[in-house]
CSV table of C-alpha atoms in Angstrom, one decimal:
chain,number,residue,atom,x,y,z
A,1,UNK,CA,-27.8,14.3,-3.8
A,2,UNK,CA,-26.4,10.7,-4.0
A,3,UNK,CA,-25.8,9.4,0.0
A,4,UNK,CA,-22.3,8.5,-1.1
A,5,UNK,CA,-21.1,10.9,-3.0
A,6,UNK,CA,-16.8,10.9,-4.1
A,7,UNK,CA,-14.1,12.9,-6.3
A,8,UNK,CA,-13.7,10.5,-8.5
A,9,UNK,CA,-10.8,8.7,-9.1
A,10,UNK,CA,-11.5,6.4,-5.8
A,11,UNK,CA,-9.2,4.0,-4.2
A,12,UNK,CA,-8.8,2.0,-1.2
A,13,UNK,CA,-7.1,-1.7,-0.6
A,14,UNK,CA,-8.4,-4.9,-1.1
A,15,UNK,CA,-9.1,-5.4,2.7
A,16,UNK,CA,-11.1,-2.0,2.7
A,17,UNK,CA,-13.6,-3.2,0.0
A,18,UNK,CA,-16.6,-3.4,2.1
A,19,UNK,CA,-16.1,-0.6,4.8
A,20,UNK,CA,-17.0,3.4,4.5
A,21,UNK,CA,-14.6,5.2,2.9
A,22,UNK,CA,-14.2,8.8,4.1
A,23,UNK,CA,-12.2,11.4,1.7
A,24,UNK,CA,-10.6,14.0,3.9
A,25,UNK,CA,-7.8,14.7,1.4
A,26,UNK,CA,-7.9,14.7,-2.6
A,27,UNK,CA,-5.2,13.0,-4.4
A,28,UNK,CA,-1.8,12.6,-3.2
A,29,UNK,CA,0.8,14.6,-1.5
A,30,UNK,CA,3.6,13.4,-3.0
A,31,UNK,CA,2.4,12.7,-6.3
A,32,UNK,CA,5.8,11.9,-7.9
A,33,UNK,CA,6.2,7.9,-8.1
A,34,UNK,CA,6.7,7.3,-12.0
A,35,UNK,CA,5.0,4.1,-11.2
A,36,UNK,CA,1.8,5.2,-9.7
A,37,UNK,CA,-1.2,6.8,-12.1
A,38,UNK,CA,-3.9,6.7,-9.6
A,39,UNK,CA,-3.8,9.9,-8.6
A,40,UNK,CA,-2.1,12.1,-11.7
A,41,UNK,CA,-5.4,13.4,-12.6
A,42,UNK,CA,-5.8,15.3,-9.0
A,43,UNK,CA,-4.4,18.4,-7.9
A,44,UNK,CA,-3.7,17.4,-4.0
A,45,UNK,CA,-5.6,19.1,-1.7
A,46,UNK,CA,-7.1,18.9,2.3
A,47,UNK,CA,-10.8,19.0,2.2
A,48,UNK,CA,-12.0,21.6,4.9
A,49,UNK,CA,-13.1,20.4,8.6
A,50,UNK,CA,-16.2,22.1,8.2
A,51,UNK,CA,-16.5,19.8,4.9
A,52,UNK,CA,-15.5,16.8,6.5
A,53,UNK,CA,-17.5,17.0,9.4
A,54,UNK,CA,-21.1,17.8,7.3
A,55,UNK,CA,-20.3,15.2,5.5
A,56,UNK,CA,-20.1,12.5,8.6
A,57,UNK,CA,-23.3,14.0,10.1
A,58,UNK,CA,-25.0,13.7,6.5
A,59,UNK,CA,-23.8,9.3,6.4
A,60,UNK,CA,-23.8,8.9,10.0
A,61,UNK,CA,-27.7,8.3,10.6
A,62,UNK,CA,-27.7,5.9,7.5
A,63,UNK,CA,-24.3,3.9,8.9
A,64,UNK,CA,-25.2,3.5,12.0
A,65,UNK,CA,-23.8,0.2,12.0
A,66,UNK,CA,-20.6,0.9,10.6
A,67,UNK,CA,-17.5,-0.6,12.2
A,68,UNK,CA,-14.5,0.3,10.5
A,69,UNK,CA,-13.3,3.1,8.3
A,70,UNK,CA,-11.0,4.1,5.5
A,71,UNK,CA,-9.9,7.7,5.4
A,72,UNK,CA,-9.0,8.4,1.8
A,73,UNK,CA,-7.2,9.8,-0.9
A,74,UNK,CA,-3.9,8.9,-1.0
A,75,UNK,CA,-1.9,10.0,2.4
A,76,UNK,CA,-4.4,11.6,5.0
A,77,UNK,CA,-2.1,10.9,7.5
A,78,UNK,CA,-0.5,13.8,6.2
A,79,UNK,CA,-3.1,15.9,7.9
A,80,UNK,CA,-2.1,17.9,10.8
A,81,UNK,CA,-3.0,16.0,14.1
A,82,UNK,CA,-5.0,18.7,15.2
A,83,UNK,CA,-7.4,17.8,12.4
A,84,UNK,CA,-7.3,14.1,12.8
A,85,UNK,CA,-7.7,13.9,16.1
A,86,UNK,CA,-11.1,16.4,15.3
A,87,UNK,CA,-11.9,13.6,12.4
A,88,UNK,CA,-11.5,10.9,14.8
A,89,UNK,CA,-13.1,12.2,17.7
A,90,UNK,CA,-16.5,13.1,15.1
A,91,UNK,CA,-16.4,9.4,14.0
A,92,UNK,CA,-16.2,7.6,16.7
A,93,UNK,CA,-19.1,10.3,18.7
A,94,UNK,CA,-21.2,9.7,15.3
A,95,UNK,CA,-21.2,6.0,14.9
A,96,UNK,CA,-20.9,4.0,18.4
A,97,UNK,CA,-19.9,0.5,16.6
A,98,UNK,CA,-17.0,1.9,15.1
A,99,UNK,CA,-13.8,-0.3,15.9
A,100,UNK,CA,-11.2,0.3,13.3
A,101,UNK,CA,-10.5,3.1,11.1
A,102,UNK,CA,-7.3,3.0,8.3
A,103,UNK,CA,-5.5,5.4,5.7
A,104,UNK,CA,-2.5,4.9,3.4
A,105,UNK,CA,0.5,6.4,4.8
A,106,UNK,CA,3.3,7.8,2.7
A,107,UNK,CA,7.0,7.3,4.9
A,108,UNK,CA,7.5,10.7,4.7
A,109,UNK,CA,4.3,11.4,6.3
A,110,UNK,CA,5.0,8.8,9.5
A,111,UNK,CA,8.4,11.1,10.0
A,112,UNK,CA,6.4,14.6,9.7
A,113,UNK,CA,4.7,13.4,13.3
A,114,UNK,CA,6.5,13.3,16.1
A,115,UNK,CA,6.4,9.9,17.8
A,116,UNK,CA,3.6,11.5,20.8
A,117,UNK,CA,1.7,12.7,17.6
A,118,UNK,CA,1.4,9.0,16.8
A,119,UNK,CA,0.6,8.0,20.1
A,120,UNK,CA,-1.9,10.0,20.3
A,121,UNK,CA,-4.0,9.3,16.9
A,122,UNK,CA,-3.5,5.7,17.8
A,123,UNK,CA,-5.2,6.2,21.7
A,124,UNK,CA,-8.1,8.1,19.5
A,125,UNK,CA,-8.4,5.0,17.0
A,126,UNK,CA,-6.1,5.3,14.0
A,127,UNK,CA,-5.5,1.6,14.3
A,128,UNK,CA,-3.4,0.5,10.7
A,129,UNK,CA,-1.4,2.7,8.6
A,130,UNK,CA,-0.9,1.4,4.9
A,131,UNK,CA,2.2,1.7,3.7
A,132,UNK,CA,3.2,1.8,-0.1
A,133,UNK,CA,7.1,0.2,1.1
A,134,UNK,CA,7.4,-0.6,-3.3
A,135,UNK,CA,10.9,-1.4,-3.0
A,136,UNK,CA,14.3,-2.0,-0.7
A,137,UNK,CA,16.7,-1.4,-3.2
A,138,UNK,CA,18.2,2.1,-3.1
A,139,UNK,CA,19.0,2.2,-7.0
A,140,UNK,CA,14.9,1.3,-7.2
A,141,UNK,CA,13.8,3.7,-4.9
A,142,UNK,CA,15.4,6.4,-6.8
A,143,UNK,CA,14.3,5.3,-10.3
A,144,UNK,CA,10.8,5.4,-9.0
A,145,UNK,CA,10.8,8.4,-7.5
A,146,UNK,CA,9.5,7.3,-4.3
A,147,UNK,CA,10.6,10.4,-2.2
A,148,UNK,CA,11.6,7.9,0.5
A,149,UNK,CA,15.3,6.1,1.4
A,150,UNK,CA,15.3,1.9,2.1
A,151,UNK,CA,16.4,3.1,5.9
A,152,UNK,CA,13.7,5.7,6.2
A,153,UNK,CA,11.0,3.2,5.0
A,154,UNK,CA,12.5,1.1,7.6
A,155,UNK,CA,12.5,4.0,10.5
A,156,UNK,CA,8.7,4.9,9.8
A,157,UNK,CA,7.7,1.3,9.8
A,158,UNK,CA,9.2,1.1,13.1
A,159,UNK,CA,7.8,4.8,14.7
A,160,UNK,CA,4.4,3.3,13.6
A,161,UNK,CA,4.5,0.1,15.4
A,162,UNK,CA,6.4,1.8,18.5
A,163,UNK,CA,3.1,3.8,18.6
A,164,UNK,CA,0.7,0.9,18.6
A,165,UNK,CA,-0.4,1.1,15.1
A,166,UNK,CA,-0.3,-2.0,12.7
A,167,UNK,CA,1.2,-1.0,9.4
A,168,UNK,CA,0.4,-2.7,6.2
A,169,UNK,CA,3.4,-2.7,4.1
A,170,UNK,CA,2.9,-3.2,0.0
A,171,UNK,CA,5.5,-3.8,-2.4
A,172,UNK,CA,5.6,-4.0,-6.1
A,173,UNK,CA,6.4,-7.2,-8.2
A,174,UNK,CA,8.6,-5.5,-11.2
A,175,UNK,CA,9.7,-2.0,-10.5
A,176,UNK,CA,13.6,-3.0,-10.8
A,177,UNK,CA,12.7,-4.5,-14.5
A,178,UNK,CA,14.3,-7.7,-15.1
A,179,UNK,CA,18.1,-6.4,-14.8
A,180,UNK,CA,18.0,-5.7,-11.3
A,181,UNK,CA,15.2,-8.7,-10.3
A,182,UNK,CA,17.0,-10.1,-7.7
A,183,UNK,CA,18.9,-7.0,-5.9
A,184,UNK,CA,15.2,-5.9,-6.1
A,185,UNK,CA,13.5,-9.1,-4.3
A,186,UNK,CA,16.3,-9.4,-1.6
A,187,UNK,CA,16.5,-6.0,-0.9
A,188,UNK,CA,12.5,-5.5,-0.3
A,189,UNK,CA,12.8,-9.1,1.6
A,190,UNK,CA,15.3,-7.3,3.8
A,191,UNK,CA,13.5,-4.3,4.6
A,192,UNK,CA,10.3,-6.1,5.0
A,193,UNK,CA,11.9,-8.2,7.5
A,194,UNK,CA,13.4,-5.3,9.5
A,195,UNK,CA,9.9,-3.2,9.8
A,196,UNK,CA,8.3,-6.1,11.1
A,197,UNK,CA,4.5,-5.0,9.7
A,198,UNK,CA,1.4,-7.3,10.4
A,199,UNK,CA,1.0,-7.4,7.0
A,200,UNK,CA,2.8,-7.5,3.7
A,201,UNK,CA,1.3,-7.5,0.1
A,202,UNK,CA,2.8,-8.0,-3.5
A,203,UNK,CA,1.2,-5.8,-5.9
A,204,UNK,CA,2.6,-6.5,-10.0
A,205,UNK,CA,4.0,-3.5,-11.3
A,206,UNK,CA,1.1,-2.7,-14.1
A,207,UNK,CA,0.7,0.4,-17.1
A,208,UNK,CA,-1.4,-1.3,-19.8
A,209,UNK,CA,-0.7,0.9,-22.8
A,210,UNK,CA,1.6,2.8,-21.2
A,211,UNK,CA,4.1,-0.1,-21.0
A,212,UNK,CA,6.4,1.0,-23.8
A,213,UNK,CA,6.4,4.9,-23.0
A,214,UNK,CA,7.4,3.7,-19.6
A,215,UNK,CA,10.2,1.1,-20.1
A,216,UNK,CA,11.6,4.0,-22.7
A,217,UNK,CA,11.0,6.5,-20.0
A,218,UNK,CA,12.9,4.3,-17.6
A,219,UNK,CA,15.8,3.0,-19.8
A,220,UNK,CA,16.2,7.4,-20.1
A,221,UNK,CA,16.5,7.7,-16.2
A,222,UNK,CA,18.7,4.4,-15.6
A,223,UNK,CA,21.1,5.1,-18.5
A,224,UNK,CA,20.9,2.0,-19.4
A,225,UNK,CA,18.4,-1.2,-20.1
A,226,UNK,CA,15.3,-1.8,-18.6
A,227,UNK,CA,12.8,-4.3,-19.4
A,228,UNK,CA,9.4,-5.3,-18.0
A,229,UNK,CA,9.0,-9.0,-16.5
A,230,UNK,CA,7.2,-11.6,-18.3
A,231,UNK,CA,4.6,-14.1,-16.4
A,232,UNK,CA,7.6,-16.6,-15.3
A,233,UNK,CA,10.3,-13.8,-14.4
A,234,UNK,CA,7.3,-11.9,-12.4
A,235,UNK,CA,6.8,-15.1,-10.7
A,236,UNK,CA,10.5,-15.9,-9.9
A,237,UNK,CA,11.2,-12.5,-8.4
A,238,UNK,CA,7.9,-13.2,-6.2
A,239,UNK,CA,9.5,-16.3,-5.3
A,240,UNK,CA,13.4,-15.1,-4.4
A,241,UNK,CA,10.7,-12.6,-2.3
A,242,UNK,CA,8.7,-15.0,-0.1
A,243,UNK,CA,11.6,-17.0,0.5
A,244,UNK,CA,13.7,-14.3,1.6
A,245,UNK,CA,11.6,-12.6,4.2
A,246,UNK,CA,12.6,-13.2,7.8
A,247,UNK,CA,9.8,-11.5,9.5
A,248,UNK,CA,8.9,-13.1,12.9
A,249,UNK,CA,5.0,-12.5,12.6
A,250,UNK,CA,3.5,-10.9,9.2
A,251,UNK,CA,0.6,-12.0,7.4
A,252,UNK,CA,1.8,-12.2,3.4
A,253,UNK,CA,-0.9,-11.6,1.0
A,254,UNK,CA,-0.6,-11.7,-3.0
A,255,UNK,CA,-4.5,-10.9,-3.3
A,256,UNK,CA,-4.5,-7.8,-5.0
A,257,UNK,CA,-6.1,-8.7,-8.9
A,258,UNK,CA,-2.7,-7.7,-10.5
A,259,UNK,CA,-0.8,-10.4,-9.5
A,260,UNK,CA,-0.9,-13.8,-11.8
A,261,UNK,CA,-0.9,-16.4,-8.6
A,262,UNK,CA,-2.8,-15.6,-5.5
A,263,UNK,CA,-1.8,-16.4,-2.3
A,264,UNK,CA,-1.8,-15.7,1.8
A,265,UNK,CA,0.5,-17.3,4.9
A,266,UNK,CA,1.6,-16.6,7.6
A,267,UNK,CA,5.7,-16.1,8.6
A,268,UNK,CA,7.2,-17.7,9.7
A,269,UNK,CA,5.3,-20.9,9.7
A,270,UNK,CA,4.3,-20.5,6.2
A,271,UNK,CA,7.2,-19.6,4.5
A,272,UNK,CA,8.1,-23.0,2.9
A,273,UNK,CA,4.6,-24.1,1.7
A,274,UNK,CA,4.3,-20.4,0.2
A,275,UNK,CA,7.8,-20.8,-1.7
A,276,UNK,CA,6.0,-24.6,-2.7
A,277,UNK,CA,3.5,-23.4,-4.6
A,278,UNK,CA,5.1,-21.1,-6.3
A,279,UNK,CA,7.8,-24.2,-7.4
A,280,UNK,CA,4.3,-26.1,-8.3
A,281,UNK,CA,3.3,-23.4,-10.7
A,282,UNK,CA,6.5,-22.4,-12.1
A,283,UNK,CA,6.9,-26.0,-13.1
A,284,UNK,CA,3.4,-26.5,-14.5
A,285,UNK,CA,3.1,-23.8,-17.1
A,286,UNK,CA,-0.8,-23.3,-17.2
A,287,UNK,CA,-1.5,-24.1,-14.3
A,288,UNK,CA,-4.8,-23.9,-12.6
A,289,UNK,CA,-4.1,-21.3,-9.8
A,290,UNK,CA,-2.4,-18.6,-12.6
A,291,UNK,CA,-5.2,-15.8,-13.1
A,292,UNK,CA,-5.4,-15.0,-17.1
A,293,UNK,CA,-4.0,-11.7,-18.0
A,294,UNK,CA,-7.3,-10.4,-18.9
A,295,UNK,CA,-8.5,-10.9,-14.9
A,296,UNK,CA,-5.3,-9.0,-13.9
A,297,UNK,CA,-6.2,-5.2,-13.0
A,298,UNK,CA,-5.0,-2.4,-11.3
């Protein structure tokens, strides 16, 4: 038996990369944003404690100097706290250096718990919640199937940090098309601003081949047009976005590998020398900074 051993497809974010990832639930609970693929191949399921807790005795004696931890698939929050708390508890009585441990969190799961029920996992070490935010704009939200209304996004950014937790907000670069860029980028700006997360993170809306089944697929659901942005439209609506957030202190990150320009600051101090380089590129077409579209991944 391999020592790392996963139900394959795996993901995590960028910041997880070189920590243990744990998979106490396959796949995704929800399962229903017309944008997301990563999980469509999954059937959602929680793995059983007694599976869970083998498999952190069987890594434990080779990690023992493990300090943070991701708890995978795509929502384990939505895990009972009974478990969690056992999950937590068995990590941090399994590897003494452990400091940090992380999950993606859908909104609807952050609302399921009760605001002592978040408490609580933070006081046993659920320290950051991330949180797939996508979009602000109610029309969005409902094209994409996101399960989750711009105020309720809002509400269970809020519960999270009233608990302690840091939340991790991400939002997608594209999901409006280019007819509803800028209701899209003002709106996300706005709710990004009112959940206040530590951190915020662009992702660009990619489907590789998929692209025309899903602007067809889209234009069917909106009734009307919808067409994907190209490099300089992607990077206007990222601009109208950075310049529109408000947030008193969140760490913005466009890091992930799907985005054309890379870049991290800090609100508010940073705002205006993020919105300048964005002016730089835009008015230097090929310039240095952009990543080539073969570099850009999901």
């Amino acid at each position: 038996m391999a020592l790392l051993e996963y139900d394959m497809p795996l993901y995590r974010p960028p910041s997880e990369g070189r920590n243990l990832i744990l998979q106490v639930t396959l796949g995704c609970s929800h399962n229903e944003c017309t944008f997301c693929m990563m999980y469509k191949t999954k059937q959602f399921r929680a793995r059983p404690w007694e599976e869970i807790r083998a498999e952190i005795d069987r890594l434990a004696p080779h990690f023992q100097g493990v300090d943070r931890i991701f708890l995978a698939d795509g929502d384990a929050l939505v895990l009972s706290t009974r478990r969690l708390t056992q999950i937590l508890d068995h990590l941090h009585a399994r590897f003494p250096r452990l400091a940090r441990v992380t999950s993606y969190a859908t909104p609807q799961n952050i609302h399921a718990k009760s605001a002592e029920d978040l408490a609580l996992l933070r006081e046993k070490g659920l320290t950051m919640l991330y949180v797939g935010v996508e979009s602000g704009d109610p029309e969005t939200l409902t094209l994409i199937e996101k399960g989750a209304t711009d105020q309720e996004i809002i509400d269970a950014g809020q519960k999270a940090n009233a608990a302690g937790m840091k939340v991790s907000a991400t939002v997608l670069i594209g999901p409006a098309g280019r007819e509803r860029s800028a209701e899209h980028a003002e709106a996300t700006a706005r709710v990004l601003t009112k959940m206040q997360p530590a951190y915020g993170s662009a992702l660009v809306m990619m489907m590789g081949p998929l692209e025309d089944d899903y602007k067809q697929m889209m234009e069917r659901r909106r009734g009307g047009p919808w067409n994907w942005l190209d490099q300089r439209q992607t990077l206007e609506e990222l601009r109208a976005l950075v310049a529109a957030i408000d947030a008193p202190a969140m760490e913005f990150r466009s890091n992930h590998a799907s985005n054309y320009l890379p870049l991290r600051g800090r609100y508010p101090e940073d705002r205006a020398a993020l919105t300048r380089v964005i002016d730089e590129v835009l008015n230097n077409p090929g310039h240095p900074a952009l990543r080539p579209d073969h570099l850009r991944a999901l």
